[in-house]
Amino acid sequence: PGVDDVLRTGYHFQPPKHWINDPNGVMYYKGVYHLFYQYNPKEAVWGNIVWAHAVSTDLVDWVMLPPAIYPTAPFDVNGCWSGSATVLPDGTPAIMYTGIDGENRQVQNVAYPKDLSDPYLREWVKPDYNPVIAPGPGINATAFRDPTTAWQGPDGLWRLVIGTKDNHRGLAMLYRSRDFKQWAPANRALHSGDTGMWECPDFYPVTTTTTSPGAGGVTKHVLKVSLDLTRFEYYTFGEYDHATDTYVPDAALADGNDGLRYDYGNFYASKTFLDTAKQRRVLWGWANESDSAADDIRKGWAGVQAVPRKVWLSSDGKQLVQWPVAEIESLRGVHANITDRLVKGGGSHFEVTGLASAAQADVEASFQVVDLDKAEPFDPAWRGADAQTVCAARGADVAGGVGPFGLWVLASDEHQERTAVFFRVFKGGDGGKHVVLMCNDPSMSSHADNLYKPTFAGFVDVDVAKTGGKIALRTLIDHSVVESFGEHGKTCILSRVYPTKAVGDKARLYVFNNGESDIKVTHLNAYEMRSAKITSDTVEAYNR
Ligand code: DQQ
């Protein structure tokens, strides 16, 4: 069967066809960025999992290479699942991944490049001494996976973390090694939570200025986990003591449902790497489809990667902040600009014109609430509720005092199809501050059936009384991806939508305001985005 490319992405990473999931082994090595990812070489549903491989010099254009790691040995005969890369001090990259062995146990294997002089590191060798970490006594062998990038302590020992569970308790198990070959479990977990299985843990230092420790600013360690039960991720950050291998999250940070999230939408199994070329930490995450498996098989493809995001600690030390890597701005083309335009309260909208198509666009806007006094009180019944619950109760078409206001993206001619990305402002939050909610409401996004259309939402930590009522929004639109960054990357939401009319040059962009207060668009810049170049290294790459 062919590939239905109507809703395929132009600049969000996708292979030419079939199923993809987690980003794996992301790294920068000798001038080249490597992205490996979970891939089914046969069809557009999960299964037959190998590590597909793509390389780039700019995180924008990609060369597809043949799969790097695929079942060949008893220790991975039933699948090559997620893992990470570590660049060793002598410059050799090592991959640690989860193999599914002949008994369907999850074991951790190491692999090294066959030829270090190949800049693309096409071929990988798995030493015979694998697996290097098998599930020991008391470990659930069907829930023991996704090794992190390793780090070296002052004592010279390597450490890494593996995700597992003990009944309902998610655990980040710590292992140590002198030689990357023999690994021993630490006698206690690095951290755990009452959340169910922890998949794809990630553990790394961040600072408020740059991610290179020692460069000044406040340094914290971040622990991120992915919850297989709810399919969302959360993170904590705090102090990590190398001498005792103790991680203590900051007191205000919760594990589980109330935890902070990279993304309040469709974003999973994420992983960061240290980009030594630009001294930044870069985050990759997978966005699954939200149409049906039957649709995916018909389309011939499923899964995309979110744009790579730079991640750092906010200057107040309260949360992480993310922003699309600057390189993607090189794809910006035709541009529409709006300054100081009023959007009257009481239900009004206008179209952002000037783009030939708004199906593949990058929109940066700053909104200003004209009359903050119109904010409704935050319903005490919502205290402790998550943002999604509030937003599901108050969708994009439910009028409020301040908001909903924001963008309709991937909108059809008469905007019967539209995905709303918007804000609402309430009064009466903690300490008398306003409560700001950011939502993605896809309920009107498509005329098609059999779609999963959850409302996504997060609170935004912005004191609008102090910003003069201003709130910023950036939204990356890419045919079936709506990836939004609220208030300069404080709250992020990725959503997958499947318009039937708002496709190609029929896709439009609007600003709307369904609140009582007028809203001023202080500025809005919308850019058409060119497509990234995805080329194949060999014809066989995707036919093996
Ligand atoms: N996906 C992989 C696992 C991981 C899960 C299998 C998370 O290693 O736990 O494809 O999406």
Coordinates of C-alpha atoms and ligand atoms in Angstrom, one line a residue:
P1 CA 0.0 0.0 0.0
G2 CA 1.1 3.6 -0.7
V3 CA 1.5 6.4 1.7
D4 CA -1.3 9.0 2.3
D5 CA 0.7 12.2 2.7
V6 CA -2.1 14.8 3.1
L7 CA -1.5 15.1 6.8
R8 CA 2.2 14.2 6.9
T9 CA 4.4 16.7 8.5
G10 CA 6.8 19.1 6.7
Y11 CA 9.3 19.9 9.5
H12 CA 8.4 17.5 12.3
F13 CA 10.6 14.5 12.0
Q14 CA 9.0 11.4 10.3
P15 CA 10.5 8.6 8.4
P16 CA 9.0 8.0 4.9
K17 CA 6.6 5.4 6.2
H18 CA 5.5 2.9 8.9
W19 CA 5.3 3.2 12.7
I20 CA 7.7 5.2 15.0
N21 CA 7.7 5.7 18.7
D22 CA 10.3 6.8 21.3
P23 CA 13.4 8.8 20.4
N24 CA 16.5 6.7 21.4
G25 CA 20.2 7.3 21.8
V26 CA 20.0 10.9 20.9
M27 CA 23.5 12.5 20.8
Y28 CA 25.9 14.9 19.2
Y29 CA 29.1 13.3 18.0
K30 CA 31.8 14.9 15.9
G31 CA 29.7 17.4 14.2
V32 CA 26.7 15.2 13.6
Y33 CA 23.4 14.9 15.5
H34 CA 22.1 11.3 15.8
L35 CA 18.5 10.5 16.3
F36 CA 17.6 6.8 16.7
Y37 CA 14.0 5.9 17.3
Q38 CA 11.8 2.9 17.9
Y39 CA 10.6 1.7 14.5
N40 CA 8.5 -1.0 12.9
P41 CA 10.1 -1.7 9.5
K42 CA 7.0 -3.6 8.3
E43 CA 3.9 -1.6 9.0
A44 CA 2.3 1.4 10.7
V45 CA 1.4 -0.2 14.0
W46 CA 3.7 -1.0 16.9
G47 CA 5.7 -4.3 16.6
N48 CA 9.0 -5.8 15.2
I49 CA 10.8 -3.1 17.0
V50 CA 14.3 -2.0 15.8
W51 CA 16.3 1.2 16.3
A52 CA 16.0 3.2 13.1
H53 CA 18.6 5.8 12.6
A54 CA 18.8 9.3 11.1
V55 CA 21.6 12.0 11.1
S56 CA 21.6 15.7 10.7
T57 CA 24.1 18.5 11.0
D58 CA 21.5 21.1 12.0
L59 CA 18.6 19.3 13.7
V60 CA 16.4 20.4 10.7
D61 CA 17.3 18.3 7.6
W62 CA 17.8 14.6 8.1
V63 CA 19.5 11.8 6.3
M64 CA 17.8 8.4 6.8
L65 CA 20.2 5.5 7.4
P66 CA 19.5 1.8 7.7
P67 CA 18.4 0.6 11.2
A68 CA 21.3 0.6 13.5
I69 CA 20.2 -2.0 16.1
Y70 CA 17.9 -4.9 15.3
P71 CA 17.4 -8.4 16.7
T72 CA 20.4 -10.6 16.0
A73 CA 21.2 -12.4 19.2
P74 CA 19.6 -14.4 22.1
F75 CA 19.7 -11.2 24.2
D76 CA 17.5 -9.2 21.9
V77 CA 15.8 -11.7 19.7
N78 CA 12.3 -10.4 20.6
G79 CA 13.0 -6.7 20.2
C80 CA 15.4 -3.8 20.6
W81 CA 13.6 -1.4 22.9
S82 CA 14.5 2.0 24.2
G83 CA 17.8 3.2 25.5
S84 CA 20.4 6.0 25.4
A85 CA 23.8 6.9 24.2
T86 CA 26.8 8.0 26.3
V87 CA 29.9 9.5 24.7
L88 CA 32.8 8.0 26.7
P89 CA 35.8 10.2 27.7
D90 CA 37.9 8.7 24.9
G91 CA 35.3 9.9 22.4
T92 CA 33.7 6.5 21.8
P93 CA 29.9 6.5 21.9
A94 CA 28.3 3.6 23.7
I95 CA 24.6 2.7 23.3
M96 CA 22.7 1.0 26.1
Y97 CA 19.4 -0.4 25.1
T98 CA 16.8 -2.9 26.4
G99 CA 16.7 -6.2 24.6
I100 CA 13.8 -8.6 24.8
D101 CA 15.5 -11.9 25.2
G102 CA 14.3 -15.4 24.2
E103 CA 12.4 -15.8 27.4
N104 CA 10.8 -12.4 27.0
R105 CA 12.8 -10.9 29.8
Q106 CA 14.0 -7.3 29.6
V107 CA 17.8 -7.1 29.7
Q108 CA 20.2 -4.2 29.1
N109 CA 22.7 -4.5 26.3
V110 CA 25.6 -2.4 25.2
A111 CA 26.6 -1.7 21.5
Y112 CA 29.5 0.2 20.0
P113 CA 30.2 1.6 16.6
K114 CA 31.8 -0.8 14.2
D115 CA 33.9 1.9 12.5
L116 CA 34.6 5.1 14.4
S117 CA 35.9 6.7 11.2
D118 CA 32.4 6.6 9.6
P119 CA 31.0 10.0 10.5
Y120 CA 27.5 8.6 10.4
L121 CA 28.2 5.6 12.6
R122 CA 26.0 3.4 10.4
E123 CA 26.9 0.0 11.9
W124 CA 26.9 -1.0 15.5
V125 CA 28.4 -4.1 17.1
K126 CA 26.9 -5.9 20.1
P127 CA 29.7 -7.7 22.1
D128 CA 29.1 -11.3 23.0
Y129 CA 29.2 -10.5 26.7
N130 CA 25.7 -9.0 26.5
P131 CA 23.4 -8.7 28.3
V132 CA 25.4 -6.5 30.7
I133 CA 22.5 -6.0 33.1
A134 CA 19.9 -8.8 33.6
P135 CA 17.0 -8.5 36.0
G136 CA 18.3 -9.7 39.3
P137 CA 16.4 -11.2 42.2
G138 CA 13.3 -9.3 43.2
I139 CA 13.2 -7.4 39.8
N140 CA 10.1 -7.7 37.6
A141 CA 11.7 -9.0 34.4
T142 CA 8.8 -7.8 32.2
A143 CA 9.1 -4.2 33.6
F144 CA 12.8 -3.4 33.6
R145 CA 13.9 -1.2 30.8
D146 CA 15.0 2.1 29.1
P147 CA 18.5 2.8 30.5
T148 CA 19.5 6.4 30.7
T149 CA 22.6 8.1 29.4
A150 CA 25.4 7.2 31.9
W151 CA 27.3 9.7 34.0
Q152 CA 30.6 9.4 35.8
G153 CA 31.0 10.3 39.5
P154 CA 34.1 11.8 41.1
D155 CA 35.1 8.2 42.1
G156 CA 35.4 7.3 38.4
L157 CA 32.4 4.9 38.5
W158 CA 29.7 5.1 35.8
R159 CA 26.1 5.3 36.8
L160 CA 22.9 4.9 35.0
V161 CA 19.2 4.5 35.8
I162 CA 16.7 1.9 34.6
G163 CA 13.0 2.2 34.9
T164 CA 11.0 -0.5 36.7
K165 CA 8.1 -1.1 39.1
D166 CA 7.4 -2.9 42.3
N167 CA 3.7 -3.5 42.3
H168 CA 2.3 0.0 41.9
R169 CA 5.5 1.7 42.8
G170 CA 7.5 3.2 39.9
L171 CA 11.3 3.0 40.5
A172 CA 14.4 4.5 39.0
M173 CA 17.0 1.8 39.7
L174 CA 20.6 2.9 39.9
Y175 CA 23.5 0.8 38.6
R176 CA 27.2 1.4 38.7
S177 CA 30.2 0.2 36.7
R178 CA 33.9 0.7 36.4
D179 CA 34.2 -0.4 32.8
F180 CA 30.8 -0.1 31.2
K181 CA 30.7 -3.9 31.1
Q182 CA 30.1 -5.2 34.6
W183 CA 27.3 -3.4 36.3
A184 CA 26.1 -3.7 39.9
P185 CA 22.9 -2.5 41.4
A186 CA 23.0 0.1 44.1
N187 CA 21.3 -1.0 47.3
R188 CA 18.5 1.6 46.9
A189 CA 16.6 3.2 44.1
L190 CA 17.6 6.7 43.1
H191 CA 13.9 7.7 43.5
S192 CA 10.4 6.1 43.4
G193 CA 6.8 7.2 43.3
D194 CA 3.4 5.7 43.8
T195 CA 2.5 6.0 40.1
G196 CA 2.9 2.6 38.4
M197 CA 5.7 1.7 36.0
W198 CA 8.4 4.3 35.2
E199 CA 9.4 4.1 31.6
C200 CA 12.1 6.1 29.8
P201 CA 13.7 7.8 32.9
D202 CA 16.0 10.7 32.1
F203 CA 18.3 12.2 34.7
Y204 CA 20.5 15.3 34.0
P205 CA 21.8 18.6 35.4
V206 CA 20.4 21.9 34.4
T207 CA 21.1 25.5 35.4
T208 CA 19.3 28.7 35.1
T209 CA 21.7 30.0 32.5
T210 CA 23.1 27.1 30.5
T211 CA 23.1 23.4 31.0
S212 CA 26.9 23.1 31.5
P213 CA 27.4 22.7 35.2
G214 CA 29.9 25.2 36.7
A215 CA 28.9 27.9 34.2
G216 CA 27.1 29.8 36.9
G217 CA 23.5 30.1 37.9
V218 CA 21.6 27.6 40.1
T219 CA 22.3 23.9 39.3
K220 CA 19.7 21.3 39.8
H221 CA 19.2 17.7 38.7
V222 CA 16.1 16.8 36.8
L223 CA 14.5 13.4 37.0
K224 CA 11.8 12.8 34.3
V225 CA 9.7 9.6 34.0
S226 CA 7.1 8.4 31.6
L227 CA 4.0 6.7 33.1
D228 CA 2.7 3.8 31.0
L229 CA -0.6 3.8 32.8
T230 CA -1.6 7.3 31.9
R231 CA 0.7 7.9 29.0
F232 CA 2.0 11.1 30.3
E233 CA 5.4 12.3 31.7
Y234 CA 6.3 14.3 34.7
Y235 CA 9.5 15.6 36.2
T236 CA 10.9 16.7 39.5
F237 CA 14.2 18.5 40.1
G238 CA 16.4 18.9 43.2
E239 CA 19.7 18.1 44.7
Y240 CA 21.8 15.1 43.7
D241 CA 24.8 14.2 45.8
H242 CA 27.4 12.3 43.8
A243 CA 29.1 10.9 46.9
T244 CA 26.1 9.1 48.3
D245 CA 24.1 8.9 45.1
T246 CA 21.1 10.5 46.8
Y247 CA 18.6 12.5 44.9
V248 CA 16.2 14.8 46.9
P249 CA 13.6 16.6 44.8
D250 CA 12.8 20.2 45.9
A251 CA 10.1 20.2 48.5
A252 CA 7.4 21.9 46.5
L253 CA 7.6 19.3 43.7
A254 CA 5.1 16.4 43.6
D255 CA 5.5 13.0 42.0
G256 CA 2.7 11.7 39.8
N257 CA -0.5 13.5 38.6
D258 CA 0.3 16.7 40.3
G259 CA 3.8 16.9 39.0
L260 CA 5.2 19.3 36.5
R261 CA 5.2 18.2 32.9
Y262 CA 7.3 19.1 29.9
D263 CA 4.2 19.0 27.8
Y264 CA 0.5 18.9 28.8
G265 CA -0.5 17.2 25.5
N266 CA 0.6 14.3 23.4
F267 CA 4.3 14.0 24.2
Y268 CA 5.9 10.8 25.6
A269 CA 9.0 8.7 26.1
S270 CA 11.1 11.9 25.8
K271 CA 14.9 12.0 26.2
T272 CA 17.5 14.8 26.4
F273 CA 21.1 15.1 25.3
L274 CA 23.8 17.6 26.0
D275 CA 24.7 19.4 22.8
T276 CA 28.3 20.1 23.3
A277 CA 28.5 22.2 20.1
K278 CA 26.1 24.8 21.4
Q279 CA 26.3 24.1 25.2
R280 CA 22.6 23.5 25.5
R281 CA 20.4 20.6 26.6
V282 CA 18.1 19.4 23.8
L283 CA 14.9 17.5 24.4
W284 CA 13.2 15.0 22.0
G285 CA 9.8 13.6 22.5
W286 CA 7.4 11.3 20.6
A287 CA 3.9 12.4 19.6
N288 CA 1.6 9.4 18.9
E289 CA -1.3 9.5 16.4
S290 CA -4.7 10.1 17.8
D291 CA -6.6 8.6 14.9
S292 CA -7.4 4.9 14.8
A293 CA -5.0 2.1 14.1
A294 CA -7.1 1.3 11.0
D295 CA -6.5 4.9 9.8
D296 CA -2.8 4.5 10.5
I297 CA -2.6 1.4 8.4
R298 CA -4.5 3.1 5.6
K299 CA -2.2 6.2 5.8
G300 CA 0.9 3.9 5.9
W301 CA 2.5 5.9 8.7
A302 CA 2.2 6.6 12.4
G303 CA 4.0 8.8 14.9
V304 CA 6.2 11.9 14.7
Q305 CA 8.8 13.5 16.8
A306 CA 8.1 16.9 18.4
V307 CA 10.6 19.6 17.3
P308 CA 13.8 19.4 19.3
R309 CA 13.5 21.8 22.2
K310 CA 16.1 23.5 24.2
V311 CA 15.4 23.0 27.9
W312 CA 16.7 25.0 30.9
L313 CA 15.7 26.0 34.4
S314 CA 13.5 29.1 34.7
S315 CA 15.3 32.1 36.4
D316 CA 13.1 31.8 39.5
G317 CA 14.1 28.1 39.8
K318 CA 10.4 27.0 39.8
Q319 CA 10.1 25.0 36.6
L320 CA 11.8 24.0 33.4
V321 CA 11.4 26.1 30.3
Q322 CA 11.5 24.8 26.7
W323 CA 11.9 26.5 23.3
P324 CA 12.2 25.1 19.8
V325 CA 15.9 25.0 18.8
A326 CA 16.7 28.2 16.9
E327 CA 17.7 26.2 13.8
I328 CA 14.1 25.6 12.8
E329 CA 13.7 29.3 12.2
S330 CA 15.8 28.8 9.1
L331 CA 12.7 27.3 7.5
R332 CA 10.7 30.5 8.0
G333 CA 9.5 31.9 4.7
V334 CA 6.6 34.3 3.7
H335 CA 5.7 36.4 6.7
A336 CA 2.5 38.2 7.9
N337 CA 2.8 40.8 10.7
I338 CA 0.1 42.4 12.9
T339 CA 0.7 45.1 15.4
D340 CA -1.6 46.5 18.0
R341 CA -4.9 45.1 16.7
L342 CA -7.9 45.0 19.0
V343 CA -10.1 41.9 19.1
K344 CA -13.4 43.1 20.7
G345 CA -14.9 41.2 23.6
G346 CA -18.2 39.3 23.3
G347 CA -17.3 36.9 20.5
S348 CA -15.2 38.2 17.6
H349 CA -12.4 37.0 15.4
F350 CA -10.3 37.9 12.4
E351 CA -8.3 36.0 9.9
V352 CA -4.5 36.4 9.6
T353 CA -4.0 36.8 5.9
G354 CA -0.9 37.0 3.7
L355 CA 0.2 33.4 3.9
A356 CA -0.5 31.1 0.9
S357 CA -1.1 28.3 3.4
A358 CA -1.3 28.2 7.1
A359 CA -0.9 24.4 7.2
Q360 CA 2.8 24.6 7.8
A361 CA 3.5 27.7 9.8
D362 CA 5.2 29.2 12.9
V363 CA 3.2 31.8 14.7
E364 CA 4.5 34.0 17.5
A365 CA 2.0 36.3 19.2
S366 CA 1.7 38.5 22.2
F367 CA -1.8 39.2 23.6
Q368 CA -2.7 41.8 26.1
V369 CA -5.8 41.7 28.2
V370 CA -7.4 45.1 28.1
D371 CA -9.6 44.8 31.2
L372 CA -8.3 42.3 33.8
D373 CA -11.1 43.3 36.2
K374 CA -13.4 41.3 34.0
A375 CA -11.7 38.1 35.1
E376 CA -14.1 35.6 36.7
P377 CA -13.3 34.2 40.1
F378 CA -11.5 30.9 40.0
D379 CA -14.2 28.4 41.2
P380 CA -13.1 27.1 44.6
A381 CA -14.3 23.7 43.4
W382 CA -11.4 23.7 41.0
R383 CA -8.8 24.0 43.6
G384 CA -6.5 21.1 43.3
A385 CA -8.1 20.1 40.0
D386 CA -5.8 19.7 37.1
A387 CA -5.9 22.3 34.3
Q388 CA -7.4 19.7 31.9
T389 CA -10.4 19.2 34.0
V390 CA -11.1 23.0 34.1
C391 CA -10.5 23.4 30.4
A392 CA -12.7 20.4 29.6
A393 CA -15.5 22.1 31.5
R394 CA -14.8 25.5 29.7
G395 CA -14.0 24.8 26.1
A396 CA -13.0 27.3 23.5
D397 CA -16.7 28.3 22.8
V398 CA -17.7 28.9 26.4
A399 CA -17.6 32.6 27.0
G400 CA -15.8 33.9 30.0
G401 CA -14.7 37.2 31.6
V402 CA -11.2 37.2 30.3
G403 CA -10.9 34.7 27.5
P404 CA -11.1 32.3 25.9
F405 CA -8.9 34.2 23.5
G406 CA -6.1 32.9 21.2
L407 CA -5.7 31.2 17.8
W408 CA -7.8 29.0 15.6
V409 CA -5.3 27.0 13.7
L410 CA -5.8 24.5 10.9
A411 CA -9.1 26.2 10.3
S412 CA -11.3 25.7 7.2
D413 CA -12.9 28.5 5.1
E414 CA -15.8 29.2 7.4
H415 CA -13.8 27.8 10.3
Q416 CA -16.2 24.9 10.8
E417 CA -13.0 22.9 11.2
R418 CA -10.6 24.5 13.7
T419 CA -8.3 23.7 16.6
A420 CA -8.4 26.3 19.3
V421 CA -5.2 27.2 21.3
F422 CA -6.2 29.7 23.9
F423 CA -5.9 31.3 27.3
R424 CA -8.4 32.0 30.1
V425 CA -7.6 34.3 33.1
F426 CA -9.3 33.9 36.4
K427 CA -8.9 35.9 39.6
G428 CA -8.5 34.6 43.1
G429 CA -5.5 32.3 42.8
D430 CA -2.9 31.7 45.4
G431 CA -1.8 35.0 47.1
G432 CA -4.5 36.9 45.2
K433 CA -2.7 36.4 41.9
H434 CA -4.6 35.6 38.7
V435 CA -4.8 32.1 37.5
V436 CA -3.9 31.7 33.8
L437 CA -5.0 28.6 31.9
M438 CA -3.6 27.5 28.5
C439 CA -5.7 25.1 26.5
N440 CA -5.8 23.1 23.3
D441 CA -9.3 22.3 22.3
P442 CA -9.5 20.0 19.3
S443 CA -13.3 19.2 19.6
M444 CA -14.0 21.1 16.3
S445 CA -10.7 20.1 14.6
S446 CA -12.1 17.6 12.1
H447 CA -15.2 16.3 10.3
A448 CA -13.8 12.8 10.4
D449 CA -14.9 10.1 12.7
N450 CA -13.0 7.7 15.0
L451 CA -10.7 10.4 16.3
Y452 CA -9.5 10.7 19.9
K453 CA -10.0 14.4 20.7
P454 CA -9.0 15.1 24.3
T455 CA -8.8 18.6 25.6
F456 CA -5.3 19.4 26.8
A457 CA -4.4 22.1 29.3
G458 CA -1.9 23.5 31.7
F459 CA -1.6 26.4 34.1
V460 CA 0.8 29.1 33.1
D461 CA 3.0 30.6 35.8
V462 CA 2.7 34.3 34.8
D463 CA 1.6 37.2 37.0
V464 CA -0.6 39.0 34.5
A465 CA -1.1 42.0 36.8
K466 CA 2.7 42.5 36.6
T467 CA 3.0 42.0 32.8
G468 CA 0.3 44.5 32.2
G469 CA -2.1 41.8 31.1
K470 CA 0.4 40.4 28.5
I471 CA 0.7 36.7 27.7
A472 CA 2.8 35.3 24.9
L473 CA 2.1 32.3 22.6
R474 CA 4.0 30.5 20.0
T475 CA 2.4 27.8 17.9
L476 CA 4.1 25.5 15.4
I477 CA 1.5 24.2 12.9
D478 CA 2.4 21.3 10.7
H479 CA -0.6 19.7 9.0
S480 CA -1.5 17.3 11.8
V481 CA 0.6 18.7 14.5
V482 CA -0.2 21.8 16.7
E483 CA 2.7 22.4 19.1
S484 CA 2.3 25.3 21.4
F485 CA 4.6 27.2 23.8
G486 CA 2.9 29.5 26.3
E487 CA 4.6 32.4 27.9
H488 CA 8.0 31.8 26.3
G489 CA 8.0 28.1 26.9
K490 CA 6.7 27.8 30.4
T491 CA 3.7 25.7 29.4
C492 CA 3.8 23.5 26.3
I493 CA 1.0 21.5 24.6
L494 CA 1.3 19.3 21.6
S495 CA -1.8 18.0 20.0
R496 CA -2.5 15.8 16.9
V497 CA -5.4 16.7 14.7
Y498 CA -6.8 15.4 11.4
P499 CA -8.6 18.1 9.5
T500 CA -10.4 17.0 6.3
K501 CA -11.0 20.5 4.8
A502 CA -8.3 22.6 6.4
V503 CA -5.5 20.9 4.5
G504 CA -2.8 22.2 2.2
D505 CA -3.5 25.7 0.9
K506 CA -7.0 25.5 2.4
A507 CA -5.7 25.8 5.9
R508 CA -6.3 29.2 7.5
L509 CA -5.3 30.9 10.7
Y510 CA -7.5 33.2 12.9
V511 CA -7.3 35.1 16.1
F512 CA -10.5 34.8 18.3
N513 CA -11.8 36.2 21.5
N514 CA -14.8 34.7 23.2
G515 CA -14.3 36.5 26.4
E516 CA -15.9 39.7 27.7
S517 CA -12.8 41.8 27.9
D518 CA -11.3 43.2 24.7
I519 CA -7.9 41.7 23.8
K520 CA -5.1 43.5 22.0
V521 CA -2.8 41.6 19.7
T522 CA 0.3 43.7 20.5
H523 CA 2.2 41.8 17.9
L524 CA 1.7 38.7 15.8
N525 CA 4.3 37.2 13.4
A526 CA 3.2 34.3 11.3
Y527 CA 5.6 32.6 9.0
E528 CA 5.0 30.0 6.4
M529 CA 7.5 27.1 7.0
R530 CA 9.4 25.4 4.3
S531 CA 9.7 21.7 4.5
A532 CA 12.8 20.1 6.0
K533 CA 14.8 17.9 3.6
I534 CA 14.5 14.3 4.5
T535 CA 16.8 12.2 2.2
S536 CA 17.7 8.5 2.3
D537 CA 21.2 7.3 2.5
T538 CA 20.4 4.2 0.6
V539 CA 17.4 2.9 -1.2
E540 CA 17.5 -0.2 0.9
A541 CA 17.3 1.8 4.1
Y542 CA 13.6 1.3 4.5
N543 CA 13.2 -1.9 2.7
R544 CA 15.3 -4.2 4.8
Ligands
DQQ1 N1 8.5 2.1 24.3 C1 9.5 1.1 24.2 C2 9.9 0.7 25.6 C3 9.4 1.9 26.4 C4 8.2 2.3 25.7 C5 9.1 -0.1 23.3 C6 7.7 3.7 25.9 O1 11.3 0.5 25.8 O2 9.2 1.6 27.7 O3 8.8 0.3 22.0 O4 7.0 4.2 24.9

